[in-house]
Every structure is written in structure tokens, then in C-alpha cells.
One Martini backbone bead per residue (centre of mass of N, CA, C, O) as a GRO file, in nm:
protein
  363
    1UNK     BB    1   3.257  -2.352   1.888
    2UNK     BB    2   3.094  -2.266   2.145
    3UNK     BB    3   3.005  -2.230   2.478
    4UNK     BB    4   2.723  -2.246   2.682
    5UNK     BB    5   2.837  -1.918   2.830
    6UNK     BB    6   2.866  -1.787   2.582
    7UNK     BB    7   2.849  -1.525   2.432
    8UNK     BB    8   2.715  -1.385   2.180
    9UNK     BB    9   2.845  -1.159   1.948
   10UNK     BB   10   2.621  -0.870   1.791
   11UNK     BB   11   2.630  -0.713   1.458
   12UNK     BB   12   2.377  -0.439   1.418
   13UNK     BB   13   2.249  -0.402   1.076
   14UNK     BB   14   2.014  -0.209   1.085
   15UNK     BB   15   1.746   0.020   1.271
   16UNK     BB   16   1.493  -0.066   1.187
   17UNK     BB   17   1.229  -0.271   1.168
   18UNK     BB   18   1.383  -0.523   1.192
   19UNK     BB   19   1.648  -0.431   1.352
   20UNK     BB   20   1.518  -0.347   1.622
   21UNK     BB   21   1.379  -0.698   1.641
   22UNK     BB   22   1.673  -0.788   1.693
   23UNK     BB   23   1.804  -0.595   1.914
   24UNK     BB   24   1.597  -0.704   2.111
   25UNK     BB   25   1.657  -0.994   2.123
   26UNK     BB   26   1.988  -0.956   2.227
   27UNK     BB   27   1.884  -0.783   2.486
   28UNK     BB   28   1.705  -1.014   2.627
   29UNK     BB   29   1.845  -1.243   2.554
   30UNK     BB   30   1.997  -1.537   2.619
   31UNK     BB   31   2.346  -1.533   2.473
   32UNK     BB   32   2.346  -1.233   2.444
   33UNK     BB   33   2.535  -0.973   2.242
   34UNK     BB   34   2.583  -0.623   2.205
   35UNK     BB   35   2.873  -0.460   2.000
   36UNK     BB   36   2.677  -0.301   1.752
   37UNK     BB   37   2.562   0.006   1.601
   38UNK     BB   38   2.451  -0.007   1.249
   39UNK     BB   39   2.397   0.329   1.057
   40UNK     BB   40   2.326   0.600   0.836
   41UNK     BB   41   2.160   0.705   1.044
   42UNK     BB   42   1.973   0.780   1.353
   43UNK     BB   43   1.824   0.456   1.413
   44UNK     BB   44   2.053   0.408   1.592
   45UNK     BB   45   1.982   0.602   1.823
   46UNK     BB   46   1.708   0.528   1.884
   47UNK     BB   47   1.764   0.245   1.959
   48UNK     BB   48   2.014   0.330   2.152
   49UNK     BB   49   1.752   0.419   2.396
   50UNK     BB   50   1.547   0.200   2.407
   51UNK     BB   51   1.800  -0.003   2.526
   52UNK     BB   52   1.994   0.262   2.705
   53UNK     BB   53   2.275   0.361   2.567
   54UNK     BB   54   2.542   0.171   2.554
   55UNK     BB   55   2.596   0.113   2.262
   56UNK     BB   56   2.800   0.149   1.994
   57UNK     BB   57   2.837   0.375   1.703
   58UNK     BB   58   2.785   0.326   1.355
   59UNK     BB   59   2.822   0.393   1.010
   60UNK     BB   60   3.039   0.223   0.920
   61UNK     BB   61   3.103  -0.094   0.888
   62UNK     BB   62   3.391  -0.186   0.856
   63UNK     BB   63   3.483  -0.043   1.113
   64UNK     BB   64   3.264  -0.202   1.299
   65UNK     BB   65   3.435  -0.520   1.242
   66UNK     BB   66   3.701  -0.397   1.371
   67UNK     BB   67   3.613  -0.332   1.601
   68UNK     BB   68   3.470  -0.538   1.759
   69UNK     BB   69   3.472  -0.848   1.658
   70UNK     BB   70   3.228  -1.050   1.599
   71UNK     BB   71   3.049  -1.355   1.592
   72UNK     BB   72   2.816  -1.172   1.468
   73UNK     BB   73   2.563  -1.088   1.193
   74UNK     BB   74   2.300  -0.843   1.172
   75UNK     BB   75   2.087  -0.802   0.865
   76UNK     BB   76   1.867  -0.513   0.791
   77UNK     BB   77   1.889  -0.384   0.502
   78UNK     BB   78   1.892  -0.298   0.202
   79UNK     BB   79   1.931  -0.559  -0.089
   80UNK     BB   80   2.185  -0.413  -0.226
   81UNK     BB   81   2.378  -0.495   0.052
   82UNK     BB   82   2.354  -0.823   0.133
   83UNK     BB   83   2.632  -0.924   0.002
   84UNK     BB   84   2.830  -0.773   0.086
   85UNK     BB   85   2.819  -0.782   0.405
   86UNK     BB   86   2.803  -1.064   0.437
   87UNK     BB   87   3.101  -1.161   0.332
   88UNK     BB   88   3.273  -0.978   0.495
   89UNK     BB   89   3.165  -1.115   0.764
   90UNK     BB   90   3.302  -1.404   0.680
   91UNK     BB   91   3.587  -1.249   0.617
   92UNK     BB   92   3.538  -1.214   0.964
   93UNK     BB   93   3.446  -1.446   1.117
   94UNK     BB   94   3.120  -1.461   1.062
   95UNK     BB   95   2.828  -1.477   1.122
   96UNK     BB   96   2.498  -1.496   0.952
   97UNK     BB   97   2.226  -1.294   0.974
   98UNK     BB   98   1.938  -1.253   0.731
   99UNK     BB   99   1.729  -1.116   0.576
  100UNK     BB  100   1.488  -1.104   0.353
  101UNK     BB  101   1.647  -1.109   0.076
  102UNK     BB  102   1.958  -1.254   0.038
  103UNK     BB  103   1.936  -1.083  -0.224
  104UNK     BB  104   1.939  -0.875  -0.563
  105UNK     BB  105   2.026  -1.182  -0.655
  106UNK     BB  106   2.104  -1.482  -0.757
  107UNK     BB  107   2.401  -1.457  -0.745
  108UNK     BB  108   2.384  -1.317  -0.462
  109UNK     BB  109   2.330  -1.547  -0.328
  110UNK     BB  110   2.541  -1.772  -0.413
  111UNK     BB  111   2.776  -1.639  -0.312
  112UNK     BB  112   2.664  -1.630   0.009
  113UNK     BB  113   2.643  -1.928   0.020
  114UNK     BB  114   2.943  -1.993  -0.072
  115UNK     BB  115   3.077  -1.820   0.178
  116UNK     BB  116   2.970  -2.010   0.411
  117UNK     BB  117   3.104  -2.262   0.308
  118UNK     BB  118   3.426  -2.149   0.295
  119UNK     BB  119   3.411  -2.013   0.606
  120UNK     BB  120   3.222  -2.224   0.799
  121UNK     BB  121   2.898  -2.034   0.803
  122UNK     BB  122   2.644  -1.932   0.936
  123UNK     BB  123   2.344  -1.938   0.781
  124UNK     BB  124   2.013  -1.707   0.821
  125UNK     BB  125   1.722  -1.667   0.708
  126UNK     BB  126   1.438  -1.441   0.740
  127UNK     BB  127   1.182  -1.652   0.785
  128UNK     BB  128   0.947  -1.613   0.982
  129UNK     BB  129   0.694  -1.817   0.904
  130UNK     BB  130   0.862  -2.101   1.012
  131UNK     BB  131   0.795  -1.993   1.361
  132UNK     BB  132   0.488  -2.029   1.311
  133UNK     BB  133   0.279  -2.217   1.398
  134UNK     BB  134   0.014  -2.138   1.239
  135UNK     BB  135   0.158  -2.172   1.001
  136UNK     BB  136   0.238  -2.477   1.045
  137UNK     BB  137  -0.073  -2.564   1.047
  138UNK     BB  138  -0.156  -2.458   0.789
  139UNK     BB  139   0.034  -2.671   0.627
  140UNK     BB  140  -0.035  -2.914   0.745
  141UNK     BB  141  -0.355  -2.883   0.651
  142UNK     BB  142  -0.276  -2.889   0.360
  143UNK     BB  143  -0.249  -3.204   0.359
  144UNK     BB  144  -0.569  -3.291   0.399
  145UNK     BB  145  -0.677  -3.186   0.099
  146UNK     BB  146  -0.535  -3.272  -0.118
  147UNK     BB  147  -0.526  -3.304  -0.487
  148UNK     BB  148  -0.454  -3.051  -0.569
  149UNK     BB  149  -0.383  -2.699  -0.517
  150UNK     BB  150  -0.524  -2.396  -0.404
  151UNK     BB  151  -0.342  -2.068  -0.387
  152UNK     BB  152  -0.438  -1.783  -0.150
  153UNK     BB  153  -0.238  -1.464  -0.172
  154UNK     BB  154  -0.127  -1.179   0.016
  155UNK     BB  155  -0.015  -0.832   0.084
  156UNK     BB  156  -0.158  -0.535   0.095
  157UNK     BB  157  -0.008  -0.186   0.109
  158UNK     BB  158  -0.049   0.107   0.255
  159UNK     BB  159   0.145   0.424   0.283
  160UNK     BB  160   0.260   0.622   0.470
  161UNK     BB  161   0.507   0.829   0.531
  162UNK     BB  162   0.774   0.636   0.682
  163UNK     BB  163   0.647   0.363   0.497
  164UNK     BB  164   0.697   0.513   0.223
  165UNK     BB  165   0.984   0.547   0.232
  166UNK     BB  166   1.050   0.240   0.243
  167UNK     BB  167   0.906   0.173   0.002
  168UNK     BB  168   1.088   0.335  -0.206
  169UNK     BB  169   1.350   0.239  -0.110
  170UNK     BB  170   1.312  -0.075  -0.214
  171UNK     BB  171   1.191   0.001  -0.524
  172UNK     BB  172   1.485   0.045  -0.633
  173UNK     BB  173   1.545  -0.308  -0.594
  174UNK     BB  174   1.241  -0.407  -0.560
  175UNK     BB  175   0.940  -0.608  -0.584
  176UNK     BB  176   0.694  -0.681  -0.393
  177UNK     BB  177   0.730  -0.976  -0.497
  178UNK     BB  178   1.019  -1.018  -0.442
  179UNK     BB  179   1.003  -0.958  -0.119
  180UNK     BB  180   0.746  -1.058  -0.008
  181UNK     BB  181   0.670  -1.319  -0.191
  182UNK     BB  182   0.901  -1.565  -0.084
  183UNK     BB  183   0.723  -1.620   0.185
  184UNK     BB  184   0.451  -1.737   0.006
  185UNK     BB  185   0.642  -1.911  -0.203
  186UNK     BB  186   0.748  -2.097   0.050
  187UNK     BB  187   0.470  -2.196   0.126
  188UNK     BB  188   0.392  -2.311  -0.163
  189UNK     BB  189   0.597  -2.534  -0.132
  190UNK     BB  190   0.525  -2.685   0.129
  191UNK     BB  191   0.240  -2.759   0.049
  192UNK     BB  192   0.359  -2.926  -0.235
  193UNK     BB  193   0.655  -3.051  -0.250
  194UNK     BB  194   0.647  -2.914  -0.591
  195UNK     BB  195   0.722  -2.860  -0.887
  196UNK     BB  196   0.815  -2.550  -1.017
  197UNK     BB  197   0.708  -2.476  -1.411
  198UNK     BB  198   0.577  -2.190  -1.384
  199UNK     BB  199   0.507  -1.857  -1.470
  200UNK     BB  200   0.294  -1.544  -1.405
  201UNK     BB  201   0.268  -1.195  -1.429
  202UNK     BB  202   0.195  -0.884  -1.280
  203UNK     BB  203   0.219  -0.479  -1.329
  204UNK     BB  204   0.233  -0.197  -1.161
  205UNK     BB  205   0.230   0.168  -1.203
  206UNK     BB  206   0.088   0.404  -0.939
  207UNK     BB  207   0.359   0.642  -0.968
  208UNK     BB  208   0.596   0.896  -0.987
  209UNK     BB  209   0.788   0.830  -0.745
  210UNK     BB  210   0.902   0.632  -0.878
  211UNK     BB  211   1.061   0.442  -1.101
  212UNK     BB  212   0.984   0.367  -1.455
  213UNK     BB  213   1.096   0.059  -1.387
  214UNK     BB  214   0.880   0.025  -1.173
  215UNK     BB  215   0.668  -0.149  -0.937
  216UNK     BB  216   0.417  -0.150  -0.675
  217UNK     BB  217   0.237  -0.371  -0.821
  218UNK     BB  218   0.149  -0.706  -0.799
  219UNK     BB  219   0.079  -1.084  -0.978
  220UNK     BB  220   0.115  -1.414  -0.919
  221UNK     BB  221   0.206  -1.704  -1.042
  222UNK     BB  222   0.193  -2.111  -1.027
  223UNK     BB  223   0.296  -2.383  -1.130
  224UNK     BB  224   0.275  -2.746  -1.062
  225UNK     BB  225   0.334  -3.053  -1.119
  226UNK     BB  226   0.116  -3.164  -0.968
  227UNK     BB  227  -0.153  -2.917  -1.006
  228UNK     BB  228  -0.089  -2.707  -0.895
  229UNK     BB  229  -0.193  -2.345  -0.748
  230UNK     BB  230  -0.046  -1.979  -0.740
  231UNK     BB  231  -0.113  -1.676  -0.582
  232UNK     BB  232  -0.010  -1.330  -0.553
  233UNK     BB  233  -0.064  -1.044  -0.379
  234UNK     BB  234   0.105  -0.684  -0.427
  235UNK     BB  235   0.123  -0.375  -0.252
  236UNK     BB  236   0.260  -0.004  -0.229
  237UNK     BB  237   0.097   0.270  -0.097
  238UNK     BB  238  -0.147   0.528  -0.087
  239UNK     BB  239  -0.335   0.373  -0.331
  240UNK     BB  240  -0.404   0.152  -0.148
  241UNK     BB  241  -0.632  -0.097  -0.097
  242UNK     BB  242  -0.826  -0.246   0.220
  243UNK     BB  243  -0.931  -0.442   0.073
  244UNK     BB  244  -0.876  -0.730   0.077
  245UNK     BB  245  -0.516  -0.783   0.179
  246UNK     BB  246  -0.604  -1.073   0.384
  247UNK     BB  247  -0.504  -1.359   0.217
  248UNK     BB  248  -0.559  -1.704   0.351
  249UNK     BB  249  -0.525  -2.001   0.110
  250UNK     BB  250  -0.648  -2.333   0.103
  251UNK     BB  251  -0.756  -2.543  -0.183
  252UNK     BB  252  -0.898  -2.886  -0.195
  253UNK     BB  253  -1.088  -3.129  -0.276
  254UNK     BB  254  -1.132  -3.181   0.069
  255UNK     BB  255  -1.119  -2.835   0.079
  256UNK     BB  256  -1.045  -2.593   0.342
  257UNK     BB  257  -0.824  -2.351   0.434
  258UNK     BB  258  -0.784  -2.047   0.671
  259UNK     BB  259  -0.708  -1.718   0.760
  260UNK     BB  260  -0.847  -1.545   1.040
  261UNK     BB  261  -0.776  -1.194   1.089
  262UNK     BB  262  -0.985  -0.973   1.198
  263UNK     BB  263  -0.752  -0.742   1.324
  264UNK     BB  264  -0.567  -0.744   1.095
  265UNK     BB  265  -0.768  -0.731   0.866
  266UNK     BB  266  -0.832  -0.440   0.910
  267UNK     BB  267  -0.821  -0.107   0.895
  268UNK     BB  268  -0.525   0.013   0.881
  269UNK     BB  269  -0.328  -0.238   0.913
  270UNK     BB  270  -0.153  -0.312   0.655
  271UNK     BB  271   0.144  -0.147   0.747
  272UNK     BB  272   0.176  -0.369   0.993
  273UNK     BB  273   0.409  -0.549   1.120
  274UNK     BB  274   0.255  -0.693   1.356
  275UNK     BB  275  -0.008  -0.805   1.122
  276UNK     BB  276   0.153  -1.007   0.903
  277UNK     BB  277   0.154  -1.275   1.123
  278UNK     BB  278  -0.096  -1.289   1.209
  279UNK     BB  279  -0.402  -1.508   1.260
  280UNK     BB  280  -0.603  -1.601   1.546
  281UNK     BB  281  -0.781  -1.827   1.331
  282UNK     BB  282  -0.877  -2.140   1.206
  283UNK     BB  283  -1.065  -2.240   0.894
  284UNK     BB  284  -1.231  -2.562   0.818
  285UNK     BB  285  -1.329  -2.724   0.531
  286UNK     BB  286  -1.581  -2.944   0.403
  287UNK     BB  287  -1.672  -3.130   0.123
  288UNK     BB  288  -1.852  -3.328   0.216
  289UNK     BB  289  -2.134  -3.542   0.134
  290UNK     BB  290  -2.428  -3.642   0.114
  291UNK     BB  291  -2.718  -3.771  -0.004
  292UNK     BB  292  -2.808  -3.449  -0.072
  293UNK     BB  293  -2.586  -3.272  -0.123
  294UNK     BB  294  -2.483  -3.224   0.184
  295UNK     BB  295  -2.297  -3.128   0.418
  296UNK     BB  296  -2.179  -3.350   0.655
  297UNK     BB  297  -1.893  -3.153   0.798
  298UNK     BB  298  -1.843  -2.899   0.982
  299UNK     BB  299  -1.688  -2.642   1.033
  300UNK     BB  300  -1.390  -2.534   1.177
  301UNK     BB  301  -1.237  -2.439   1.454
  302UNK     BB  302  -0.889  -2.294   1.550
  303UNK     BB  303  -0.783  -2.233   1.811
  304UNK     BB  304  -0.458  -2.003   1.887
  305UNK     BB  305  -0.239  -2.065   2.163
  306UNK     BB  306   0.049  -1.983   2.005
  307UNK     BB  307   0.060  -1.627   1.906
  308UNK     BB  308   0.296  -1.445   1.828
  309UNK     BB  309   0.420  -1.213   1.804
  310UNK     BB  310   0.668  -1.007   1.617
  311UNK     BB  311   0.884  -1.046   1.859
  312UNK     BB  312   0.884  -1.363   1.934
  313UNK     BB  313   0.951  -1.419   1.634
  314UNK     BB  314   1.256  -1.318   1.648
  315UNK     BB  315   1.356  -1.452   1.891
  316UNK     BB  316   1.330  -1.757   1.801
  317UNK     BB  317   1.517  -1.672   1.518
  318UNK     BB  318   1.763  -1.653   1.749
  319UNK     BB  319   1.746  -1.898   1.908
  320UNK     BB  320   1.825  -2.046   1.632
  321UNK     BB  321   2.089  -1.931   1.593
  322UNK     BB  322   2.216  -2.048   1.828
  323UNK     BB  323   2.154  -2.330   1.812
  324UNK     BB  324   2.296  -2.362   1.499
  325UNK     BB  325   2.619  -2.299   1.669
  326UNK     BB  326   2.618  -2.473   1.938
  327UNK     BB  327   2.507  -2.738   1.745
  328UNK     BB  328   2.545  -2.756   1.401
  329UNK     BB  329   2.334  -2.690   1.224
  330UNK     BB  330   2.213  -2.748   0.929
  331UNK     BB  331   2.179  -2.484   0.624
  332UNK     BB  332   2.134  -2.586   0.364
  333UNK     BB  333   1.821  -2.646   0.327
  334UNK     BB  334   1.720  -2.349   0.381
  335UNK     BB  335   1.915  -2.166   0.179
  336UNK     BB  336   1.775  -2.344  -0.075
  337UNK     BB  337   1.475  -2.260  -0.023
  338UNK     BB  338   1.545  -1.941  -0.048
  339UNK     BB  339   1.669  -1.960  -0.341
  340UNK     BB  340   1.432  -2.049  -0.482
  341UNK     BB  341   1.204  -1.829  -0.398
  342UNK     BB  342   1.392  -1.631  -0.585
  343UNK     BB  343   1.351  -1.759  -0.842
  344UNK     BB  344   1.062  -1.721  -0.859
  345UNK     BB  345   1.030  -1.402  -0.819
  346UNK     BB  346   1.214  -1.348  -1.050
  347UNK     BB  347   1.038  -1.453  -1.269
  348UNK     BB  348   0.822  -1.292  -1.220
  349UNK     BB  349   0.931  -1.000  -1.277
  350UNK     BB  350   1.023  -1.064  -1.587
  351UNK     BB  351   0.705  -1.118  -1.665
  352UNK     BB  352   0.637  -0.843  -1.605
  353UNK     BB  353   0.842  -0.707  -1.808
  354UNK     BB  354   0.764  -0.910  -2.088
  355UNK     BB  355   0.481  -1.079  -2.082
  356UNK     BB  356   0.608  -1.348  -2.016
  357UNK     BB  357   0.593  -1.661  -1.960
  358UNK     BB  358   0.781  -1.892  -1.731
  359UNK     BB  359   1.000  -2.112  -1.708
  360UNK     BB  360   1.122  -2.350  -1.520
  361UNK     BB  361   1.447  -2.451  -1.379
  362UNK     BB  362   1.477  -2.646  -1.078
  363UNK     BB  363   1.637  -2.859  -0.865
   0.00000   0.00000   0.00000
């Protein structure tokens, strides 16, 4: 336990785009303290003259881990080295805040889970939309709707220049539906609080930039025990169509919510880090009908009056970990829904590769 005016001291592991926007909530917020960047690129000058010039870096994490001796690690690299670094980080006495997806396989994500038990320390993943009120207000609507549910959601990418360089790289370890999916797959599993027995999946390779074996879009589905049903669909890549890139809908029998970001779904704005979470305002319909079969209740919209950039989401997300270590709540039930929706994508990957529906068997 940390005392209440103890800075958490935290050694910032990748500082790319998502690794820039958790050192800068360590920069800004009370109760932390950065004790280095590590990355093996300049990623780390750039982020560390942003933040003012002053902060220790390294390109080895070993050596960074030995230097500074932090007492938690932030976790923002490439899902291959996800599992090693994060373990590590454990075995010298550290928690570990972690991007999403916590590994590159089902077995290293419950190493990593096992070894946050067995050395007693905080594991958070970062599943952003958690933190998100208009996600959370989404979620709740979506229980006004009755069963089954009918989940319609989506995040294609245009990407060119140094976004497609991030997207090259990632697609070397995961393809869009499992980096991605997890996020709307672990949203469309709160929704439906039910378990998910089927998946099937499609991908295309639309590009020679990438391994063989790689594919770039990707389109998966899943059937839950209740009779709900899901779909996902992600692409990366310069030949992404912007034609409805961003959808996210929940109909069930008593109508429908959808999040209708007006701005953020506009053209161009694909590849935006900060357009990803934006939600803008909620549109409610009801199904109800009168006696002349005409739609009794008009549709609603809802302001959306918390509406967080992405740099506040990350903030939120680091004040949870900080409130997660000096009061110890428990992050196990967390830590299973993180590794639950990792065997979902890994399931619809599977799928795309042999062409086969995929039963699921999940606790």
C-alpha cells in the first residue's frame, strides 16, 4: 500500500501514440511521477521534449527497469513484447498499467494474468471505452431494448504516411479484428451480459505491403446463448473506404440507440486517435406503434454533456490505476473480461484463417 502523498513513480514503455498520451497524464496529474521513456526509436526524444526536456531515457527496458526501480509500468509497445515486459515489470516488483491487447496469444495473456497474482500486483488493461460516460450511457440503453440484441459496430482505417507505418507494424503480430475487436467485443459482451457459443469471421489481404499471411479487413460475427447477435468490421490501410467507417448501433426489440458522431464520422478522420472515442450525442428510437401501426414515441436525442477527449480518457484511465494501488481494489474481474474478449477475436481470427464457424466454450 502507497501512502496517500507518495507519488506513484512510472516507467513509461513505448512512447508512441498511445504511450505519449498516458505520459502525459503521469506529467500532469497529481500523485504521479515519470521516472523514464523507454523506446527504441527517437519516439522518446520527441515525447520527452513535449513534456519539457527533463526526464531519463532508454532504449533497453532491462537496463531501465535496473535504473530507476519504478514502482509501476506503463506498458505501450508492439502485443509481441506485451507479455515479456509486462512479467518482468512484476518480477522486479512493479505493477503494470497495459495497452490493450494484454498479449499476442491466450496463453501469454494468462501468464500475465498469473504472474500479477502471484507477485501480488495491480494489473490494468487498457480498454479505454470503460472510462468513457456516453460508452457507459450506451451500454445502459442498450438494456432499455429487450432481447435478443442486434450489436452493429465498426472502426475502419484510411492510413497513410507514419499511420500506416503503426498499422504495418501491428498487422505483423494481430490483424484489425483482434487489436481492435476487443474493445467493441468486450462492449457488445456488457451489453448482452450473455455468453457468446458461436463466431465466424472473414478477411482479406488487400495489399502486398504485408506478410502472406496477414490480412488487412477483417468482419466477424457472434451469436450469444440469449439469441443475440454481433457483428465487427475493421480495416487498415490506404485503400480503407471512408463511406461509413463509424458505426455503432444496438437494436432489440423495443427499438434502437446508436451513437452518432457527426464530426468524428466525417472524411478524413478515419486514422484519428482522438476521433475513435468520440461519441457527440446518442439517438434513441422506439419501436412502439399506435393503432394505426405509426410509431407512438418519437425519437430522442440525448446531449452528451461529459464528453471526454482522448487525452482525458487516458487521464481517467491512470487515476483508476492510482485509486486501484492505494486502495487495492481488486482487478480480477477485469483482467477476465480483458482475456474473455481476447479469446473472442482470437476465435473469429482462427475463423478467418480456415474458413470455419468456431464454437466457443468460455467460463
Amino acid at each position: 500500500m502507497y501512502l496517500e502523498k507518495k507519488n506513484l513513480r512510472v516507467l513509461v514503455v513505448g512512447c508512441g501514440n498511445m504511450g505519449s498520451s498516458h505520459a502525459t497524464a503521469y506529467h500532469t496529474l497529481d500523485g504521479f511521477e515519470i521516472c523514464g521513456l523507454v523506446s527504441t526509436s527517437n519516439s522518446k526524444v520527441v515525447l520527452n521534449e513535449k513534456l519539457g526536456g527533463n526526464y531519463p531515457l532508454f532504449s533497453d527496458y532491462e537496463q531501465a527497469l535496473k535504473t530507476t526501480a519504478p514502482d509501476a509500468v506503463c506498458i505501450s509497445t508492439y502485443p509481441d513484447t506485451h507479455e515479456a515486459f509486462a512479467i518482468r515489470a512484476m518480477e522486479h516488483g512493479c505493477h503494470v498499467f497495459i495497452e490493450k491487447p494484454l498479449a499476442d496469444s491466450i496463453e501469454g495473456a494468462e501468464r500475465v494474468a498469473e504472474a500479477a497474482k502471484k507477485f501480488g500486483k495491480k494489473l490494468l488493461i487498457g480498454y479505454i471505452l470503460r472510462y468513457h460516460p456516453s460508452w457507459q450511457k450506451f451500454i445502459e440503453l442498450s438494456a432499455q431494448m429487450g432481447k435478443p440484441l442486434v450489436m452493429r459496430m465498426n472502426l475502419n482505417q484510411q492510413s497513410q504516411g507514419a499511420k500506416w507505418t503503426v498499422h504495418r507494424n501491428l498487422l505483423k503480430s494481430l490483424s484489425p479484428i483482434v487489436d481492435c475487436g476487443v474493445h467493441y467485443i468486450d462492449v457488445m459482451c456488457q451489453m448482452t451480459r450473455s455468453k457468446p457459443v458461436q463466431v465466424s469471421a472473414i478477411g482479406a489481404r488487400l495489399t502486398d505491403d504485408i506478410h502472406r499471411d496477414s490480412y488487412n479487413y477483417g468482419q466477424l460475427q457472434i451469436r450469444f446463448e440469449d439469441g443475440s447477435v454481433g457483428w465487427y468490421e475493421s480495416g487498415w490501410g490506404p485503400m480503407i473506404s471512408e463511406t461509413a467507417f463509424f458505426i455503432k448501433d444496438v437494436i432489440g426489440p423495443k427499438g434502437s440507440v446508436s451513437i452518432v458522431a457527426k464530426d468524428a464520422g466525417s472524411a478524413g478522420k478515419s486514422d484519428s486517435i482522438a476521433a475513435h472515442t468520440k461519441t457527440e450525442s446518442i439517438k434513441v428510437h422506439y419501436a412502439d406503434l399506435d393503432s394505426h401501426d405509426r410509431f407512438a414515441k418519437q425519437d430522442t436525442w440525448i446531449d452528451l454533456t461529459d464528453e471526454p477527449d482522448h487525452q482525458e480518457l487516458c487521464n481517467r484511465e491512470q487515476r483508476y490505476f492510482l485509486k486501484s494501488i492505494r486502495e487495492n481494489i481488486d482487478l480480477a474481474n477485469s483482467t477476465n473480461d480483458a482475456i474473455n474478449s481476447l479469446k473472442i477475436a482470437f476465435a473469429c481470427d482462427e475463423s478467418v484463417k480456415t474458413g470455419k464457424m468456431i464454437m466457443l466454450s468460455l467460463a
